[in-house]
């Protein structure tokens, strides 16, 4: 099948590459000329494990192409994916300007029937808006389908090629047939394609992300309570996660969720609720809890240094919003580093993939270490912000020699409490030890 993907960000690039891998002829379109030129030259602008292999194979075999011309990209395409940004507008609702601009352009350009697919995360009612915008100029028949994307950064290829489910929102039998054919190679893995109407598909995406954010924030609140009550959140996680009604995943307490999606999508769903005059109380709490959780370690760090961070060197391990990505959008590390700098501390940071992106934010205000151990050299303490696997089993002997003080503030609960005790570390983590009264007051 010939398909077009408009927008070659994270989702567009993965969508285009994976559909090329399943035998389709794919043209990806982007207005960013530099990005398109890079892609034509074989340079992938994001870090995503496994993407390079598929990208190289499909570009070499001519199934995956790139252009800045929408007209050229959609020529002969049976399916046109819109994988465009939907950032929060000023009021928190999803800004549809990118989607509606392309919809308007498509109306002028469509020459034959095509299925236009909203792959972006868009609020309820967007498929209807897209339909209206295309209709303004279109001389041919077309359908607009909502097909939200559930991939996670870092495991995007696996998620795309073996999806838990594919959600397709359309009432058109013709569009259903086209989409079924396109997804057939993925469905053969035994995963369901769930058809529904457009509005329900749009809402499904927000409900999924918001529910996962609820799960994380709930566990973060349990963790905070554990600290007061002297319980261990890791044990609670195991104790409840084994109940199949609850499930094991997304129960990890820490310093809150970040990334380009949970924060913006929870906010956008709250805004949608507001538009429909519905008081969605849980969402408001989730946003509140997460905002507080992201900086949870700061008062503890402050208290440890008796309220004086001036001149202290703090090593930071992990800058990306989660492991296996170089994405730093809404990463807890950013807010924490800024607060440490504001308090007069010096920061030496290390992340295996996200350093270049962080350089664009902090420039020379912080020091960038070449290795995780180099970051520890003469540091007064280590703060862990992202659970990269390499941080899980470090050589503590080496760390002991480098760190000025054996102090770790761990926002991702990477180490066992007993182990840290034995090693003689002052070890602060999340939801596993009673924190002192003074810190509680500061929190
Ligand atoms: N990043 C993720 O892991 C996931 C994102 N989503 C959703 O997918 C959508 C896209 O997200 P990302 O790929 O992260 O966005 P992104 O911001 O990384 O990429 C969007 C791309 O669209 C291009 N673009 C903007 N206007 C254009 C136009 N008129 N014509 C052609 N290209 C244009 C931009 O240059 C950019 O390359 C969002 O709605 C997001 O919520 C959904 C699931 C996962
Ligand atoms: O709509 C999207 O863009 C995507 O958003 C998330 O994917 P992603 O943002 O890539 O990352 P996640 O793995 O979901 O992690 C999000 C954040 O939650 C945090 N998290 C996750 C799990 C957990 O147990 N605890 C926890 O704090 C992570 O550290 C991270 O900051 C969803 O998992 C995807 O299904 C969805 O497609």
XYZ file of C-alpha atoms and ligand atoms in Angstrom:
524
model
C 0.000 0.000 0.000
C 1.208 3.546 -0.600
C 1.045 5.708 2.481
C 2.124 9.190 3.547
C 3.113 10.273 7.035
C 2.927 14.007 7.693
C 5.275 15.040 10.517
C 8.524 13.169 11.092
C 8.872 13.665 14.833
C 9.045 10.717 17.158
C 5.715 9.211 16.183
C 5.896 10.016 12.475
C 9.334 8.515 12.082
C 8.452 5.333 13.942
C 5.109 5.024 12.120
C 6.678 5.564 8.710
C 9.602 3.240 9.340
C 7.475 0.438 10.767
C 4.909 0.580 7.967
C 7.770 0.489 5.440
C 9.099 -2.558 7.288
C 5.741 -4.280 6.802
C 6.035 -3.818 3.041
C 4.353 -0.491 2.356
C 5.674 2.316 0.187
C 6.025 5.214 2.637
C 6.752 8.892 2.090
C 7.303 11.023 5.172
C 6.669 14.748 4.914
C 8.004 17.454 7.211
C 8.203 21.227 6.942
C 11.541 21.228 8.756
C 13.954 21.317 5.809
C 17.037 20.569 7.907
C 15.404 17.543 9.445
C 14.299 16.208 6.057
C 17.767 16.755 4.614
C 19.295 14.847 7.518
C 16.852 11.989 7.016
C 17.602 11.891 3.290
C 21.298 11.698 4.233
C 20.553 8.745 6.502
C 20.834 10.640 9.795
C 18.143 9.796 12.349
C 17.464 12.856 14.528
C 16.235 10.927 17.592
C 17.695 8.183 19.749
C 15.412 5.159 19.679
C 16.844 1.653 20.136
C 16.375 -0.536 17.036
C 15.088 2.264 14.802
C 18.371 2.547 12.876
C 18.269 -1.046 11.618
C 14.759 -0.709 10.225
C 15.397 2.805 8.934
C 18.560 1.806 7.069
C 16.989 -1.299 5.553
C 13.887 0.454 4.320
C 15.601 3.558 2.965
C 18.169 1.346 1.187
C 15.415 -0.765 -0.346
C 13.502 2.337 -1.440
C 10.366 1.815 0.652
C 10.987 4.804 2.936
C 11.372 8.289 1.480
C 11.358 11.862 2.767
C 10.237 15.159 1.348
C 9.270 18.660 2.409
C 6.509 18.764 -0.210
C 3.073 17.734 1.013
C 1.810 17.508 -2.582
C 4.633 15.140 -3.537
C 4.323 13.117 -0.320
C 0.621 12.375 -0.609
C 0.594 11.601 -4.320
C -1.166 8.280 -4.812
C -1.321 7.632 -1.057
C -4.268 5.530 0.087
C -3.635 6.464 3.717
C -2.297 9.792 5.012
C -1.186 9.801 8.648
C -1.089 13.090 10.543
C 1.686 12.712 13.141
C 1.870 16.386 13.987
C 2.518 18.138 17.288
C -0.400 18.892 19.604
C 1.355 20.972 22.274
C -0.527 22.585 25.128
C -1.996 25.933 24.203
C -1.975 28.843 26.645
C -5.002 27.472 28.514
C -3.668 23.889 28.657
C -5.891 22.510 25.894
C -4.266 20.735 22.943
C -3.293 23.246 20.279
C -4.667 21.988 16.965
C -3.076 24.612 14.706
C -0.603 22.174 13.097
C -3.265 19.548 12.428
C -5.841 21.975 11.054
C -3.278 23.750 8.862
C -2.350 20.469 7.187
C -6.042 19.482 6.981
C -6.750 22.717 5.104
C -3.813 22.083 2.751
C -4.963 18.506 2.121
C -8.359 19.787 1.026
C -6.627 21.664 -1.799
C -4.323 18.791 -2.734
C -6.356 15.568 -2.609
C -6.859 14.143 -6.092
C -8.408 10.788 -5.218
C -10.040 9.005 -2.290
C -7.773 8.709 0.737
C -8.107 7.860 4.392
C -6.756 10.691 6.543
C -5.636 9.331 9.908
C -5.232 11.347 13.089
C -2.237 9.610 14.686
C -1.514 12.584 16.936
C -3.105 12.724 20.356
C -6.111 14.976 19.808
C -9.153 15.906 21.893
C -12.644 14.584 21.378
C -14.231 16.094 18.289
C -10.985 16.677 16.351
C -11.771 14.138 13.596
C -14.923 16.146 12.868
C -12.901 19.388 12.749
C -10.311 17.826 10.453
C -13.135 16.597 8.231
C -14.592 20.115 8.073
C -11.236 21.715 7.216
C -10.513 19.228 4.426
C -14.080 19.621 3.111
C -13.512 23.340 2.568
C -11.391 22.557 -0.499
C -11.802 18.867 -1.301
C -13.258 17.826 -4.670
C -12.970 14.095 -3.950
C -14.285 11.668 -1.347
C -12.233 11.023 1.772
C -12.604 9.646 5.296
C -11.064 10.874 8.531
C -10.102 8.181 11.026
C -8.817 8.420 14.588
C -6.003 5.932 15.188
C -4.222 6.988 18.381
C -0.688 5.815 19.041
C 0.266 4.045 22.263
C 4.022 3.594 21.746
C 6.460 4.375 24.527
C 9.737 6.114 23.777
C 12.660 3.752 24.232
C 10.656 0.672 23.231
C 8.765 2.294 20.383
C 9.602 -0.299 17.728
C 8.477 -3.193 19.889
C 5.300 -1.315 20.872
C 4.520 -0.465 17.254
C 5.271 -3.849 15.721
C 3.613 -5.847 18.494
C 0.955 -3.536 19.846
C -1.192 -4.625 22.795
C -4.048 -3.320 20.676
C -4.775 -1.070 17.738
C -7.630 1.392 18.213
C -9.378 2.598 15.070
C -12.161 5.128 15.290
C -14.328 5.356 12.188
C -17.893 4.753 11.119
C -16.880 4.340 7.456
C -16.831 0.741 6.189
C -14.522 1.781 3.349
C -11.981 3.279 5.762
C -12.272 0.245 8.051
C -11.315 -2.032 5.163
C -8.270 0.106 4.267
C -7.073 0.301 7.880
C -7.618 -3.425 8.457
C -5.452 -4.209 5.435
C -2.702 -1.852 6.601
C -2.577 -3.263 10.122
C -2.961 -6.918 9.057
C 0.765 -7.762 9.465
C 0.683 -6.467 13.037
C -2.619 -8.114 13.924
C -1.203 -11.483 12.927
C 0.826 -11.282 16.126
C -2.462 -12.071 17.861
C -3.305 -8.609 19.103
C -6.763 -7.090 18.702
C -7.830 -4.281 16.425
C -10.627 -2.500 18.241
C -13.039 -0.535 16.071
C -15.126 2.229 17.559
C -16.399 5.673 16.626
C -13.996 8.589 16.217
C -14.870 10.343 19.485
C -14.421 7.190 21.541
C -11.040 6.508 19.916
C -9.901 10.042 20.697
C -11.033 9.702 24.298
C -9.422 6.228 24.613
C -5.983 7.723 24.065
C -6.400 10.346 26.791
C -8.013 7.847 29.132
C -5.036 5.481 28.712
C -2.394 8.112 29.426
C -4.376 9.695 32.243
C -5.017 6.319 33.868
C -1.308 5.470 33.805
C -0.550 8.891 35.301
C -3.122 8.176 38.020
C -1.422 4.847 38.769
C 1.982 6.515 39.122
C 0.693 9.403 41.221
C -1.250 7.016 43.448
C 1.929 5.065 44.143
C 3.819 8.281 44.772
C 1.244 9.226 47.378
C 1.487 5.764 48.945
C 5.273 6.276 48.996
C 4.910 9.605 50.765
C 2.616 7.995 53.313
C 5.048 5.080 53.726
C 7.729 7.570 54.744
C 5.514 8.832 57.545
C 4.228 5.426 58.595
C 7.495 3.504 58.398
C 6.466 1.149 55.566
C 8.338 0.255 52.370
C 6.718 1.225 49.051
C 8.661 -1.449 47.148
C 7.029 -4.129 49.254
C 3.630 -2.508 48.772
C 4.224 -2.495 44.997
C 4.985 -6.214 44.999
C 2.135 -6.891 47.389
C -0.493 -5.228 45.220
C 1.043 -5.718 41.761
C 0.628 -9.478 42.012
C -3.129 -8.953 42.067
C -3.980 -9.357 38.382
C -6.756 -6.777 38.725
C -4.114 -4.190 39.576
C -1.187 -5.407 37.448
C 2.549 -5.085 38.004
C 3.365 -2.249 35.666
C 3.472 1.502 36.228
C 3.540 1.139 39.997
C 7.052 2.473 40.495
C 7.212 5.365 42.915
C 9.846 8.016 42.279
C 10.226 11.671 41.495
C 7.181 11.859 39.279
C 6.345 11.379 35.642
C 7.720 13.561 32.847
C 8.000 13.328 29.096
C 6.221 14.907 26.180
C 2.932 13.141 26.802
C 1.665 12.427 30.318
C 1.970 16.029 31.551
C 0.399 17.547 28.440
C -2.277 14.896 27.981
C -3.482 14.934 31.585
C -3.715 18.705 31.326
C -5.544 18.529 27.996
C -8.057 15.990 29.313
C -8.701 18.205 32.320
C -9.326 21.054 29.901
C -11.730 18.940 27.855
C -13.614 18.090 31.049
C -13.809 21.774 31.860
C -15.180 22.526 28.396
C -17.952 20.006 29.024
C -18.534 21.535 32.490
C -17.417 18.327 34.197
C -15.389 18.604 37.387
C -12.785 15.839 36.846
C -11.376 15.849 40.360
C -8.892 12.976 40.062
C -7.056 14.684 37.209
C -6.568 17.858 39.207
C -5.082 15.839 42.064
C -2.811 13.885 39.717
C -1.329 17.091 38.337
C -0.905 18.477 41.822
C 0.723 15.348 43.214
C 3.101 15.089 40.277
C 4.182 18.724 40.456
C 5.100 18.264 44.127
C 6.709 14.871 43.589
C 9.137 16.158 40.964
C 10.936 18.321 43.507
C 10.429 15.998 46.439
C 14.136 15.442 47.047
C 15.047 19.129 47.220
C 14.075 19.790 50.859
C 15.761 16.536 51.829
C 18.979 17.568 50.074
C 18.735 20.985 51.646
C 18.185 19.548 55.094
C 21.123 17.176 54.696
C 23.417 20.131 54.033
C 21.889 22.149 56.880
C 20.206 24.531 54.479
C 23.446 25.630 52.842
C 24.169 24.343 49.355
C 26.470 27.222 48.415
C 29.653 25.907 46.863
C 28.588 22.252 47.247
C 29.181 20.061 44.214
C 26.252 17.820 43.379
C 26.659 14.988 40.881
C 23.503 14.205 38.915
C 23.014 10.839 37.227
C 20.259 10.809 34.623
C 18.839 13.739 32.682
C 16.352 12.175 30.254
C 12.749 11.881 31.472
C 13.237 8.102 31.519
C 15.855 5.574 30.348
C 16.467 4.571 26.703
C 15.679 8.024 25.333
C 17.468 11.332 24.833
C 14.175 13.166 25.368
C 14.311 15.719 28.183
C 10.848 17.217 27.741
C 9.376 17.771 31.253
C 12.208 15.693 32.729
C 12.329 16.027 36.535
C 16.113 16.504 36.249
C 15.705 19.942 34.657
C 13.667 21.470 37.469
C 15.894 19.926 40.118
C 19.124 21.085 38.513
C 17.771 24.613 38.196
C 16.795 24.612 41.885
C 20.240 23.319 42.899
C 21.880 26.090 40.858
C 19.554 28.669 42.386
C 20.624 27.474 45.834
C 24.261 28.092 44.916
C 25.328 24.487 44.263
C 27.614 23.405 41.434
C 26.199 20.604 39.291
C 28.137 17.953 37.397
C 25.796 15.872 35.259
C 25.933 12.645 33.320
C 23.420 10.915 31.050
C 24.305 8.339 28.392
C 22.089 9.918 25.711
C 20.558 13.218 26.781
C 23.644 15.423 27.390
C 23.449 17.274 24.076
C 19.823 18.195 24.650
C 20.598 19.389 28.187
C 23.468 21.531 26.880
C 20.831 23.479 24.945
C 19.058 24.231 28.236
C 21.870 24.875 30.738
C 24.825 25.678 28.482
C 27.913 26.211 30.625
C 25.965 26.706 33.863
C 26.669 23.076 34.719
C 29.535 20.679 34.036
C 29.052 17.686 31.747
C 30.951 14.557 32.710
C 32.159 12.059 30.114
C 31.282 9.049 32.239
C 29.035 8.352 35.197
C 32.101 7.972 37.436
C 33.716 11.187 36.228
C 30.600 13.023 37.428
C 31.326 11.862 40.978
C 34.836 13.275 41.212
C 35.017 15.383 44.386
C 31.222 15.661 44.591
C 29.562 16.251 47.940
C 26.658 13.991 47.021
C 25.068 12.060 44.172
C 21.480 12.653 43.044
C 19.838 10.020 40.794
C 17.090 11.269 38.504
C 16.724 8.572 35.802
C 16.909 4.789 36.156
C 19.362 4.007 33.344
C 20.408 0.339 33.785
C 24.100 1.321 34.066
C 23.296 3.130 37.323
C 21.713 0.054 38.881
C 24.857 -1.934 39.556
C 27.719 0.545 39.810
C 31.131 -0.284 41.229
C 30.671 1.095 44.701
C 34.388 0.732 45.477
C 35.145 3.120 42.658
C 32.386 5.471 43.785
C 33.719 5.527 47.326
C 37.077 6.786 46.085
C 35.556 9.536 43.963
C 32.762 10.967 46.089
C 33.793 13.382 48.812
C 30.932 12.127 50.982
C 29.111 8.801 50.756
C 25.710 10.413 50.251
C 23.091 9.428 47.657
C 19.683 10.978 47.021
C 17.947 8.407 44.839
C 14.795 9.535 43.027
C 14.304 6.125 41.404
C 14.884 3.633 44.247
C 17.713 1.797 42.515
C 19.447 0.230 45.499
C 18.522 -2.007 48.406
C 18.453 -0.292 51.781
C 20.453 -3.091 53.459
C 23.141 -2.922 50.796
C 23.536 0.822 51.246
C 23.697 0.441 55.011
C 26.434 -2.146 54.700
C 28.374 0.083 52.326
C 28.142 2.919 54.826
C 26.159 5.289 52.632
C 23.770 7.933 53.824
C 21.032 6.924 51.437
C 17.783 8.754 50.811
C 15.213 7.200 48.477
C 11.449 7.478 47.913
C 8.882 5.841 50.195
C 11.196 3.423 51.909
C 12.446 5.077 55.075
C 10.990 7.345 57.661
C 12.244 10.815 56.921
C 13.044 13.126 59.768
C 10.554 15.495 61.302
C 12.582 18.512 60.179
C 12.476 17.375 56.566
C 8.762 16.650 56.816
C 8.190 20.179 57.951
C 10.262 21.511 55.071
C 8.299 19.311 52.634
N 6.412 11.128 21.468
C 5.693 10.073 21.806
O 6.197 9.141 22.404
C 4.240 9.971 21.440
C 3.560 11.057 20.908
N 2.226 10.953 20.596
C 1.515 12.081 19.987
O 1.916 12.157 18.610
C 1.951 13.530 18.174
C 3.330 13.856 17.613
O 4.259 13.721 18.661
P 5.836 13.737 18.386
O 6.144 12.829 17.254
O 6.492 13.530 19.701
O 5.993 15.262 17.893
P 7.307 16.072 17.457
O 7.107 17.430 17.929
O 8.518 15.269 17.837
O 7.262 16.042 15.842
C 6.303 16.674 15.066
C 6.870 16.946 13.679
O 5.854 17.574 12.889
C 6.505 18.510 12.020
N 5.544 19.471 11.491
C 4.975 20.553 12.092
N 4.142 21.171 11.223
C 4.183 20.489 10.052
C 3.545 20.638 8.802
N 2.697 21.619 8.558
N 3.835 19.751 7.835
C 4.712 18.749 8.045
N 5.345 18.546 9.230
C 5.082 19.410 10.216
C 7.578 19.126 12.898
O 8.581 19.746 12.114
C 8.077 17.888 13.655
O 9.146 17.257 12.968
C 1.546 14.356 19.392
O 0.166 14.586 19.325
C 1.867 13.440 20.568
O 1.053 13.704 21.676
C 1.535 9.785 20.755
C 2.172 8.673 21.257
C 3.567 8.680 21.632
O 1.202 9.240 24.508
C 2.398 9.067 24.562
O 3.202 9.791 24.040
C 2.970 7.896 25.288
O 3.107 8.260 26.689
C 3.676 7.253 27.507
O 4.960 6.880 27.036
P 6.299 7.709 27.368
O 5.957 9.124 27.669
O 7.236 7.386 26.271
O 6.924 7.082 28.686
P 6.457 6.109 29.871
O 7.261 4.891 29.823
O 4.992 5.947 29.911
O 6.909 6.972 31.130
C 6.336 8.242 31.379
C 6.856 8.792 32.687
O 6.314 8.059 33.786
C 7.353 7.705 34.682
N 7.006 6.414 35.337
C 6.618 5.350 34.587
C 6.259 4.163 35.199
C 6.279 4.052 36.599
O 5.958 3.011 37.206
N 6.669 5.142 37.316
C 7.027 6.325 36.725
O 7.365 7.300 37.431
C 8.608 7.597 33.822
O 9.770 7.767 34.603
C 8.374 8.738 32.856
O 8.821 9.957 33.402
C 2.771 6.006 27.438
O 3.335 4.962 28.217
C 2.608 5.530 25.993
O 1.708 4.427 25.942
C 2.040 6.689 25.170
O 1.929 6.330 23.813
